[in-house]
Coordinates of C-alpha atoms in Angstrom, one line a residue:
M1 CA -15.0 28.9 -14.0
K2 CA -13.1 26.9 -17.0
A3 CA -9.7 28.2 -17.6
F4 CA -9.7 30.4 -20.5
G5 CA -8.0 28.9 -23.6
V6 CA -8.2 24.7 -22.7
K7 CA -11.4 24.5 -24.2
S8 CA -10.1 24.3 -27.7
A9 CA -7.3 21.6 -26.9
I10 CA -9.6 18.8 -24.3
L11 CA -12.0 19.3 -27.5
A12 CA -9.7 18.3 -29.5
A13 CA -8.0 15.4 -27.1
A14 CA -11.1 14.0 -27.3
S15 CA -11.3 13.5 -30.5
L16 CA -8.8 11.7 -31.1
L17 CA -9.0 9.2 -28.6
S18 CA -10.5 6.6 -30.8
A19 CA -8.2 6.5 -33.0
V20 CA -5.8 4.8 -30.6
N21 CA -4.8 1.5 -30.5
A22 CA -6.6 0.2 -27.0
D23 CA -3.1 -2.9 -27.1
V24 CA -1.2 -0.4 -25.5
D25 CA 2.0 -1.7 -25.2
P26 CA 3.6 -2.7 -21.4
I27 CA 5.5 -0.3 -19.5
V28 CA 8.5 -2.7 -18.3
I29 CA 11.6 -1.8 -16.3
K30 CA 15.8 -2.3 -17.0
G31 CA 18.0 -1.0 -14.3
S32 CA 16.7 2.6 -12.9
K33 CA 13.8 3.7 -16.2
F34 CA 11.0 2.5 -16.8
F35 CA 10.4 1.4 -20.5
Y36 CA 8.0 1.1 -23.5
K37 CA 8.1 -2.9 -23.7
T38 CA 8.2 -3.0 -27.7
N39 CA 9.9 0.1 -28.9
G40 CA 12.2 0.7 -26.0
T41 CA 11.8 4.2 -25.6
E42 CA 11.9 5.5 -21.8
F43 CA 8.6 6.0 -20.2
F44 CA 8.3 9.5 -17.9
I45 CA 5.2 9.8 -15.5
R46 CA 3.0 12.8 -16.8
G47 CA 0.9 11.4 -13.8
V48 CA -2.2 12.7 -11.5
A49 CA -3.5 11.4 -8.3
Y50 CA -6.7 10.4 -9.1
Q51 CA -9.0 9.0 -6.6
Q52 CA -11.4 11.4 -4.1
D53 CA -13.4 10.6 -1.3
V54 CA -11.2 8.0 0.1
G55 CA -10.5 9.1 3.2
G56 CA -11.8 6.8 5.7
N57 CA -13.8 7.1 8.5
S58 CA -15.0 5.0 11.7
S59 CA -17.4 3.1 10.6
T60 CA -16.6 -0.6 11.3
T61 CA -17.5 -2.9 8.4
T62 CA -16.2 -6.3 7.2
D63 CA -16.0 -5.9 3.0
A64 CA -12.6 -4.2 2.3
N65 CA -14.8 -2.7 -0.8
K66 CA -15.9 -0.3 0.8
N67 CA -16.2 3.3 2.0
F68 CA -14.4 4.8 -1.3
V69 CA -15.5 5.2 -4.4
D70 CA -13.6 3.7 -6.9
P71 CA -12.9 5.7 -9.9
L72 CA -11.9 3.3 -12.3
A73 CA -15.4 1.4 -11.9
D74 CA -17.1 3.5 -13.0
P75 CA -17.4 4.3 -16.7
S76 CA -19.5 7.1 -17.1
G77 CA -16.7 9.2 -14.9
C78 CA -14.0 7.9 -16.6
Q79 CA -15.6 8.8 -19.9
R80 CA -16.9 12.5 -18.2
D81 CA -12.8 13.3 -16.7
L82 CA -10.2 11.6 -19.7
P83 CA -10.4 14.5 -22.7
Y84 CA -9.5 16.7 -19.2
L85 CA -6.3 14.5 -18.5
V86 CA -5.3 14.7 -21.5
G87 CA -5.9 18.4 -21.9
I88 CA -2.9 18.3 -19.2
R89 CA -0.7 15.5 -21.5
T90 CA -1.5 12.7 -18.2
N91 CA 0.2 9.1 -19.1
A92 CA -0.4 7.9 -15.9
V93 CA -3.4 7.5 -13.2
R94 CA -2.5 7.0 -9.5
V95 CA -5.9 5.4 -7.9
Y96 CA -5.3 4.9 -3.8
A97 CA -8.1 1.7 -3.4
I98 CA -9.9 -0.2 -6.6
D99 CA -13.1 -2.0 -5.2
T100 CA -12.5 -5.8 -7.3
T101 CA -16.0 -6.3 -6.8
K102 CA -16.8 -4.3 -9.7
D103 CA -15.6 -4.5 -13.0
H104 CA -12.8 -2.3 -15.0
T105 CA -13.0 -3.4 -17.9
E106 CA -14.6 0.0 -19.6
C107 CA -12.8 2.8 -17.7
M108 CA -9.2 1.0 -18.4
T109 CA -9.8 0.4 -22.2
M110 CA -11.1 3.4 -22.2
F111 CA -7.7 5.1 -19.9
A112 CA -5.4 2.9 -22.7
N113 CA -6.8 4.2 -25.6
A114 CA -5.2 7.4 -24.8
G115 CA -2.5 6.0 -23.4
I116 CA -3.1 6.3 -20.8
Y117 CA -1.2 4.0 -17.3
V118 CA -2.4 2.7 -13.7
L119 CA -0.3 2.5 -10.8
A120 CA -2.9 0.6 -8.2
D121 CA -2.7 1.2 -4.3
L122 CA -3.3 -2.3 -2.7
S123 CA -4.8 -1.8 0.3
A124 CA -8.5 0.2 0.7
P125 CA -9.5 2.7 4.1
N126 CA -10.3 0.2 6.0
I127 CA -7.9 -3.0 5.0
S128 CA -4.1 -1.8 5.2
I129 CA -0.9 -2.4 6.7
N130 CA -1.1 0.4 9.8
R131 CA 1.9 2.1 11.4
D132 CA 0.9 2.0 14.9
S133 CA 0.1 -1.7 14.9
P134 CA 1.4 -3.8 12.2
E135 CA 0.8 -6.7 11.2
W136 CA 1.1 -9.4 7.7
T137 CA -1.9 -11.4 8.0
V138 CA -4.4 -13.6 5.9
D139 CA -7.0 -10.6 5.0
L140 CA -4.3 -8.1 4.0
Y141 CA -3.1 -11.3 1.7
A142 CA -6.3 -11.3 0.3
R143 CA -7.0 -7.8 -0.1
Y144 CA -3.5 -7.9 -1.7
T145 CA -4.1 -10.6 -4.0
T146 CA -7.3 -10.3 -5.0
V147 CA -6.1 -6.0 -6.2
V148 CA -3.9 -8.3 -8.4
D149 CA -6.1 -10.4 -10.0
T150 CA -8.7 -7.3 -10.6
L151 CA -5.7 -5.7 -12.5
A152 CA -3.4 -7.7 -13.8
P153 CA -4.8 -8.9 -17.1
F154 CA -5.1 -5.2 -18.3
N155 CA -1.7 -4.0 -20.1
N156 CA -1.8 -0.6 -19.1
V157 CA -1.3 -1.2 -15.8
L158 CA 2.1 0.1 -14.6
G159 CA 2.4 -1.3 -11.0
F160 CA 1.5 -1.6 -7.6
F161 CA 2.2 0.4 -4.5
A162 CA 2.2 -1.8 -1.5
G163 CA 2.5 0.6 1.1
N164 CA 1.8 4.6 1.0
E165 CA 3.3 6.2 4.0
V166 CA 3.3 3.4 6.2
S167 CA 6.5 4.5 8.4
N168 CA 6.3 8.3 8.4
N169 CA 8.7 9.1 11.2
V170 CA 11.1 7.6 14.4
T171 CA 8.3 6.2 16.2
T172 CA 6.5 4.3 13.5
A173 CA 9.9 2.7 11.7
D174 CA 9.2 -0.7 12.8
A175 CA 6.0 -1.4 10.4
I176 CA 8.6 -1.7 7.4
P177 CA 9.3 -5.0 7.8
F178 CA 5.7 -5.9 7.2
V179 CA 5.4 -3.6 4.5
K180 CA 9.0 -5.4 2.4
A181 CA 7.5 -8.7 3.5
A182 CA 3.7 -7.5 1.8
V183 CA 6.3 -6.6 -1.1
R184 CA 8.2 -9.8 -1.3
D185 CA 4.6 -12.0 -0.9
T186 CA 3.0 -10.3 -3.7
K187 CA 5.7 -10.4 -6.1
A188 CA 5.8 -13.9 -5.1
Y189 CA 2.6 -14.5 -6.0
I190 CA 1.8 -12.5 -9.4
K191 CA 5.2 -14.7 -10.5
A192 CA 3.3 -18.4 -9.2
K193 CA 0.1 -16.6 -11.5
N194 CA 2.3 -16.7 -14.4
Y195 CA 1.3 -13.3 -14.5
R196 CA 3.0 -11.1 -17.3
P197 CA 6.3 -8.4 -14.4
L198 CA 4.6 -6.2 -12.6
G199 CA 6.4 -4.7 -10.4
V200 CA 5.7 -4.4 -6.6
G201 CA 7.2 -0.9 -5.1
Y202 CA 6.3 2.2 -1.9
A203 CA 5.2 5.4 -1.3
T204 CA 7.0 7.5 1.0
S205 CA 6.8 11.0 2.7
D206 CA 9.4 13.2 2.9
D207 CA 10.4 12.7 6.4
P208 CA 14.4 13.9 7.0
D209 CA 14.8 11.0 9.9
I210 CA 14.0 7.7 8.6
R211 CA 13.8 8.3 4.8
V212 CA 17.4 7.1 4.0
D213 CA 16.9 4.6 6.1
L214 CA 13.9 3.5 4.9
E215 CA 14.9 4.4 0.9
N216 CA 17.8 1.6 2.1
Y217 CA 16.0 -1.2 3.8
L218 CA 13.1 -1.0 0.9
N219 CA 16.2 -1.9 -1.7
C220 CA 18.9 -4.4 0.2
G221 CA 18.7 -7.7 0.9
D222 CA 17.5 -10.1 -1.2
Q223 CA 15.5 -8.5 -4.4
T224 CA 13.1 -10.8 -4.3
D225 CA 12.2 -9.1 -1.4
A226 CA 12.9 -5.7 -2.4
I227 CA 10.5 -3.3 -3.5
D228 CA 11.0 -3.1 -7.9
F229 CA 10.0 0.6 -7.5
F230 CA 10.2 3.7 -5.6
G231 CA 7.5 6.6 -5.3
Y232 CA 8.4 10.2 -3.2
N233 CA 5.6 12.3 -1.5
I234 CA 7.6 15.8 -1.8
Y235 CA 5.8 18.9 -0.9
S236 CA 9.3 20.5 -0.4
W237 CA 9.3 22.8 -3.9
C238 CA 6.4 26.0 -2.9
G239 CA 6.2 29.1 -4.5
D240 CA 8.5 29.7 -6.2
S241 CA 11.4 28.1 -5.4
N242 CA 14.1 26.2 -7.3
F243 CA 16.2 23.3 -7.1
V244 CA 18.3 23.5 -4.8
E245 CA 15.7 25.3 -2.0
S246 CA 13.6 23.4 -2.2
N247 CA 15.6 19.8 -1.5
Y248 CA 14.9 19.1 -5.2
Q249 CA 19.0 18.8 -5.8
A250 CA 19.9 16.8 -2.6
R251 CA 16.7 14.2 -3.1
T252 CA 18.7 14.0 -6.2
K253 CA 21.7 13.3 -5.6
E254 CA 20.5 10.8 -2.6
F255 CA 19.1 8.7 -5.6
A256 CA 21.6 9.0 -8.2
N257 CA 23.0 5.7 -7.3
Y258 CA 19.7 4.2 -6.8
S259 CA 19.5 0.9 -8.5
I260 CA 15.6 0.6 -9.5
P261 CA 13.3 3.2 -10.8
A262 CA 12.7 5.9 -8.3
F263 CA 9.6 9.3 -8.9
F264 CA 7.6 10.9 -6.7
A265 CA 4.5 9.6 -6.1
E266 CA 2.5 12.8 -5.0
Y267 CA 3.6 16.0 -5.6
G268 CA 2.5 20.2 -5.6
C269 CA 2.7 22.1 -2.7
I270 CA -0.1 25.0 -2.2
Q271 CA 1.8 27.0 -0.3
P272 CA 1.5 30.0 -0.8
A273 CA -1.3 30.0 -3.9
P274 CA -2.3 29.9 -6.6
R275 CA 0.5 26.8 -8.0
L276 CA 3.0 28.4 -10.0
F277 CA 3.5 24.3 -10.7
T278 CA 7.6 25.4 -11.5
D279 CA 8.4 22.4 -9.8
T280 CA 7.5 20.3 -12.5
L281 CA 9.8 21.8 -15.1
S282 CA 12.4 20.9 -12.9
L283 CA 11.6 17.3 -12.8
F284 CA 11.8 16.7 -16.2
S285 CA 14.6 19.2 -16.9
S286 CA 18.2 17.9 -16.9
N287 CA 18.7 18.4 -13.8
M288 CA 17.2 15.1 -13.0
T289 CA 15.5 13.0 -16.1
G290 CA 19.2 10.6 -15.4
V291 CA 17.6 9.9 -11.6
W292 CA 13.3 10.3 -11.9
S293 CA 11.3 9.1 -13.9
G294 CA 8.6 11.6 -13.4
G295 CA 5.9 11.9 -11.6
F296 CA 2.1 11.9 -10.3
V297 CA 0.7 15.9 -9.7
Y298 CA -1.5 15.3 -6.1
E299 CA -4.5 16.2 -7.6
Y300 CA -7.0 15.9 -10.1
F301 CA -10.5 16.0 -7.8
Q302 CA -10.9 19.3 -5.7
E303 CA -12.0 18.2 -1.9
A304 CA -11.6 20.2 1.1
N305 CA -7.3 20.5 1.1
D306 CA -7.6 22.2 -1.9
Y307 CA -5.1 20.1 -3.8
G308 CA -7.7 20.1 -7.4
L309 CA -6.9 20.8 -10.6
V310 CA -11.1 20.5 -10.8
S311 CA -14.6 20.4 -9.3
I312 CA -17.2 17.7 -10.3
D313 CA -21.1 18.6 -10.1
G314 CA -22.6 15.4 -11.3
N315 CA -21.4 15.0 -14.6
S316 CA -20.2 18.2 -15.2
V317 CA -16.0 19.1 -15.5
S318 CA -15.2 23.0 -13.9
T319 CA -11.5 23.5 -14.5
L320 CA -9.6 25.4 -12.1
S321 CA -7.3 27.9 -11.8
D322 CA -4.8 25.3 -10.8
Y323 CA -5.7 23.5 -14.4
K324 CA -4.7 26.2 -16.6
V325 CA -0.8 27.0 -14.9
Y326 CA -0.5 23.4 -14.5
S327 CA -1.4 22.7 -18.7
T328 CA 0.9 25.2 -19.6
Q329 CA 4.2 24.0 -17.7
I330 CA 3.3 20.4 -17.9
A331 CA 3.1 21.7 -22.2
K332 CA 6.5 22.5 -21.9
V333 CA 8.1 19.8 -20.8
D334 CA 10.0 17.4 -23.7
P335 CA 11.9 15.0 -21.1
T336 CA 14.9 13.3 -23.5
G337 CA 15.7 10.0 -22.2
V338 CA 17.4 6.9 -23.8
N339 CA 16.7 3.5 -24.9
A340 CA 16.7 0.3 -23.6
G341 CA 18.4 -1.6 -26.1
S342 CA 21.6 0.6 -25.8
Y343 CA 21.1 1.1 -21.7
N344 CA 23.4 -0.7 -19.6
P345 CA 22.5 0.5 -16.3
T346 CA 26.3 0.8 -13.9
N347 CA 23.4 1.2 -10.5
T348 CA 22.8 -2.1 -10.3
A349 CA 24.5 -2.8 -6.6
A350 CA 21.0 -2.5 -3.7
R351 CA 21.7 -0.7 -1.0
A352 CA 23.0 -2.2 2.0
C353 CA 20.3 -2.9 4.5
P354 CA 20.4 -0.3 8.1
T355 CA 21.5 -0.4 11.0
E356 CA 19.1 -1.0 13.9
D357 CA 19.3 1.9 16.2
A358 CA 17.5 4.3 18.0
T359 CA 16.6 6.1 14.5
F360 CA 15.8 3.7 12.4
E361 CA 14.5 0.3 14.9
A362 CA 13.4 -1.8 12.2
D363 CA 14.7 -5.0 11.9
S364 CA 16.1 -6.4 8.6
S365 CA 16.1 -9.9 8.5
P366 CA 14.0 -12.3 9.3
L367 CA 10.6 -11.0 7.7
P368 CA 6.8 -11.2 9.1
P369 CA 6.1 -14.7 7.7
T370 CA 3.9 -15.2 4.8
P371 CA -0.4 -16.1 5.5
N372 CA -1.0 -19.0 5.0
N373 CA -4.4 -19.8 6.1
E374 CA -3.7 -23.1 5.5
L375 CA -1.8 -23.2 8.5
C376 CA -4.2 -20.8 10.4
S377 CA -7.6 -23.3 9.6
C378 CA -4.7 -26.6 11.5
M379 CA -4.6 -24.0 13.9
V380 CA -7.5 -23.9 14.5
Q381 CA -8.4 -27.4 14.1
N382 CA -6.1 -28.7 16.1
L383 CA -7.5 -26.6 19.6
T384 CA -9.9 -27.0 22.4
C385 CA -10.4 -24.3 23.4
V386 CA -11.5 -21.5 21.0
A387 CA -12.8 -17.9 20.3
K388 CA -17.3 -18.4 19.6
S389 CA -17.2 -16.9 16.3
D390 CA -19.6 -14.8 16.6
L391 CA -17.6 -11.8 19.2
S392 CA -17.8 -8.3 17.9
S393 CA -14.9 -6.1 16.7
D394 CA -15.4 -4.0 20.6
L395 CA -14.6 -7.3 22.6
I396 CA -11.7 -9.1 20.9
G397 CA -9.3 -6.2 22.1
P398 CA -10.3 -6.1 25.5
L399 CA -10.2 -9.7 25.7
F400 CA -6.9 -10.1 24.2
G401 CA -5.7 -7.8 27.4
T402 CA -7.5 -9.8 28.9
V403 CA -5.7 -13.3 27.8
C404 CA -2.4 -12.0 27.1
G405 CA -1.6 -10.5 29.9
L406 CA -2.7 -13.6 32.3
A407 CA 1.1 -15.2 32.1
D408 CA 4.4 -14.5 30.6
G409 CA 4.6 -16.3 26.9
L410 CA 1.2 -17.0 26.5
C411 CA 0.6 -14.7 23.5
D412 CA 4.6 -15.5 21.4
G413 CA 2.9 -17.7 19.0
I414 CA 0.1 -14.2 18.0
T415 CA 2.6 -11.6 18.2
G416 CA 4.9 -9.9 15.6
N417 CA 7.5 -7.6 16.1
G418 CA 9.3 -5.4 13.4
T419 CA 11.8 -4.2 15.6
T420 CA 13.2 -7.5 17.2
G421 CA 12.6 -9.9 14.4
A422 CA 10.4 -12.1 16.5
Y423 CA 7.6 -13.5 14.6
G424 CA 4.6 -15.8 16.2
A425 CA 3.9 -18.2 13.0
F426 CA 0.1 -17.5 13.9
S427 CA 0.5 -13.6 13.8
V428 CA -0.2 -13.8 9.9
C429 CA -4.1 -15.5 11.1
N430 CA -7.0 -13.7 12.1
D431 CA -8.3 -11.8 15.0
T432 CA -10.8 -14.4 16.1
S433 CA -7.9 -17.1 14.9
R434 CA -5.4 -15.7 17.6
L435 CA -7.6 -15.2 19.7
S436 CA -9.0 -18.6 19.6
W437 CA -4.7 -18.8 19.8
A438 CA -4.0 -17.7 23.0
F439 CA -7.7 -18.7 25.1
N440 CA -6.3 -22.3 23.9
A441 CA -2.6 -21.8 25.4
Y442 CA -4.1 -19.9 28.7
Y443 CA -7.2 -23.0 28.9
V444 CA -3.9 -25.4 28.5
D445 CA -2.1 -24.2 30.7
Q446 CA -4.6 -24.7 32.9
M447 CA -5.0 -27.7 32.3
N448 CA -1.7 -28.6 33.5
T449 CA -1.7 -27.2 36.4
N450 CA -5.5 -27.0 37.8
S451 CA -7.3 -29.4 36.0
A452 CA -10.4 -28.2 38.6
N453 CA -10.4 -25.3 36.6
T454 CA -13.6 -26.1 34.7
D455 CA -13.7 -22.3 34.2
A456 CA -10.8 -21.9 32.0
C457 CA -12.9 -21.5 28.8
D458 CA -15.1 -19.2 29.1
F459 CA -13.8 -16.1 29.6
G460 CA -16.9 -14.5 30.1
G461 CA -18.6 -16.8 27.3
N462 CA -17.1 -15.8 24.7
A463 CA -14.9 -19.3 24.6
T464 CA -15.9 -22.9 24.1
T465 CA -14.7 -26.0 23.6
Q466 CA -14.6 -28.1 21.0
A467 CA -12.9 -31.8 19.7
P468 CA -9.8 -31.2 17.9
S469 CA -10.0 -32.3 14.3
A470 CA -7.5 -31.3 13.1
P471 CA -6.5 -33.7 9.8
S472 CA -3.5 -35.1 8.8
A473 CA -2.0 -33.2 6.4
C474 CA -2.2 -30.8 8.5
S475 CA 0.3 -32.1 11.0
S476 CA 3.9 -30.9 8.8
L477 CA 2.7 -27.3 9.2
L478 CA 1.8 -27.6 13.0
G479 CA 5.0 -29.2 13.2
Q480 CA 6.8 -26.1 11.9
A481 CA 5.4 -23.7 13.7
G482 CA 5.9 -25.7 16.9
S483 CA 3.9 -26.3 20.4
G484 CA 4.5 -22.8 21.5
G485 CA 3.5 -21.5 18.1
T486 CA 7.6 -19.6 17.3
G487 CA 8.4 -22.3 14.8
T488 CA 8.7 -21.3 11.5
V489 CA 7.1 -22.6 8.4
S490 CA 8.6 -22.8 5.2
S491 CA 6.0 -24.2 3.8
N492 CA 4.2 -21.5 1.1
P493 CA 0.5 -21.3 1.2
T494 CA -1.9 -22.7 -1.5
E495 CA -4.6 -20.2 -2.1
T496 CA -4.5 -16.7 -2.2
G497 CA -5.9 -16.3 1.3
T498 CA -9.2 -14.9 -0.1
V499 CA -11.6 -14.9 3.2
G500 CA -15.2 -15.7 2.7
G501 CA -15.2 -14.5 -0.3
S502 CA -14.9 -10.6 -1.6
A503 CA -15.2 -9.4 1.6
V504 CA -12.3 -10.0 4.0
T505 CA -12.8 -10.7 7.7
S506 CA -11.2 -7.2 9.4
T507 CA -12.7 -5.2 12.2
A508 CA -12.0 -1.3 10.8
A509 CA -11.4 1.2 12.6
A510 CA -10.6 5.3 12.0
N511 CA -7.7 6.1 9.6
N512 CA -5.7 8.9 8.5
L513 CA -6.9 11.0 5.6
I514 CA -5.3 9.0 2.4
L515 CA -3.7 5.8 3.5
P516 CA -2.5 3.7 5.2
A517 CA -5.9 2.8 6.7
F518 CA -6.3 0.9 10.1
N519 CA -7.2 -2.5 9.9
Y520 CA -8.1 -3.4 13.8
G521 CA -6.1 -6.7 14.7
L522 CA -4.1 -5.7 17.2
I523 CA -4.2 -2.4 17.4
S524 CA -4.8 -2.0 20.5
M525 CA -3.1 -5.4 22.0
G526 CA -0.1 -4.2 23.8
A527 CA -2.2 -1.3 25.7
Y528 CA -5.1 -3.9 26.9
I529 CA -2.3 -6.2 28.7
V530 CA -0.8 -3.2 30.4
T531 CA -3.9 -2.3 31.4
A532 CA -4.8 -5.9 32.6
M533 CA -1.5 -6.0 34.8
L534 CA -1.5 -2.2 36.8
A535 CA -5.1 -3.3 37.7
G536 CA -3.9 -6.6 38.5
M537 CA -5.6 -9.2 36.9
G538 CA -8.5 -7.2 37.4
M539 CA -10.0 -7.7 33.9
I540 CA -9.9 -11.9 33.9
L541 CA -13.3 -12.9 33.1
L542 CA -13.4 -16.8 34.4

């Protein structure tokens, strides 16, 4: 059913779109606030989460652009939705995954004409930093930098998220160093490509056990590695709550001296229904605007979770009861900000890095290494025993368990540990390359101790020998990595890390409802190693 009283506002908004200047003013960061670049007016996010069907499935596609619908690559959908977004005063949308093979010009231009900015997650449902087996690899780097290349030309890009709820409790805190490495390398890539300043941040869950340590971790240390803004997915204001009972007051005090912008990356509790959206009034009140830069209400599209503001049937939009309530509340807000010219931030100090302990097992330094395709290519070319290139994803995990369980240290050069801060130089490489390294390490060990073992490079027919052919230009990179692969490679990559064109080489597994999704990689490597050892090496296929 259409929300009564909203139709006229929508029609009026639609009639104004063509009159707005498409050359939208970029948003910039100064201190802990966002500003319009030209006139210095403070920018508060009146945002909406704008993507449906982004949840994953159990397919094993190797294309990072599959298994989701990119709303910014659907001009007819953008044209259909735009009046309804403008009808609720939207000035920003958050999208969780984009298809980098598609053209986004029409949608981005339409949104720019309406004064709507875009905050985009860099990952996709089947390629992201997996909280249960985290890694930061050439495949992920390729995905992230390709998203940057796709959206950077548009002035209405607000920034990027390098992760969404990757570390969501005490047991997954060790994943956050990989997120911070992704932030570091994405920021360096934006700078190297001479793009305009574009922030890279993180969206967190509201977990009471790790939230303070996590916000400190991502803000501490060298600011070239740190996030540029912090997004909070928060659903603690439910029903007719208030500033104190919802813990909004506590969170506001917590972020009062944060040195970068903070905002709600998702908000809008649906229990009990219907939503009252009194939290929207609080978010844009004087209680909070000195600390928070607005937020994104969850969500535009109606899905099985019942968070939607509208339902879609083809090209038809039906506004739901939440749309009417939210439109009434957002119409009341008129936050008073400061002007960039007169704003002199005093909260400029970064947070201290948290102490690593049983409740936050994340080492602050070093971070995982920067993915480097040249290094990985040199490594594979320098091997004698390599994995066959056509191995299926079903085989890769068990094969890792087999070879890494054969001897201590065989896989040190290809694994990473966010708790200890130990990262192999080749931990950044793709699955097949890392498996080749492990196969070769075992092969070399066998040749040195038992040269008669002619089956040392077989592994059930999944490995083969080759003549090493690494060019002389590889010597510096391989020398830095060291013979055991545990050295530190200081050379930066000279390419984006794109693997196989638009399709990123990864092996996918089932993912969570929104993001992050699972990139297979070494997802069950530890389990396979333990199984192999307990079975007395019964899995060895020689």
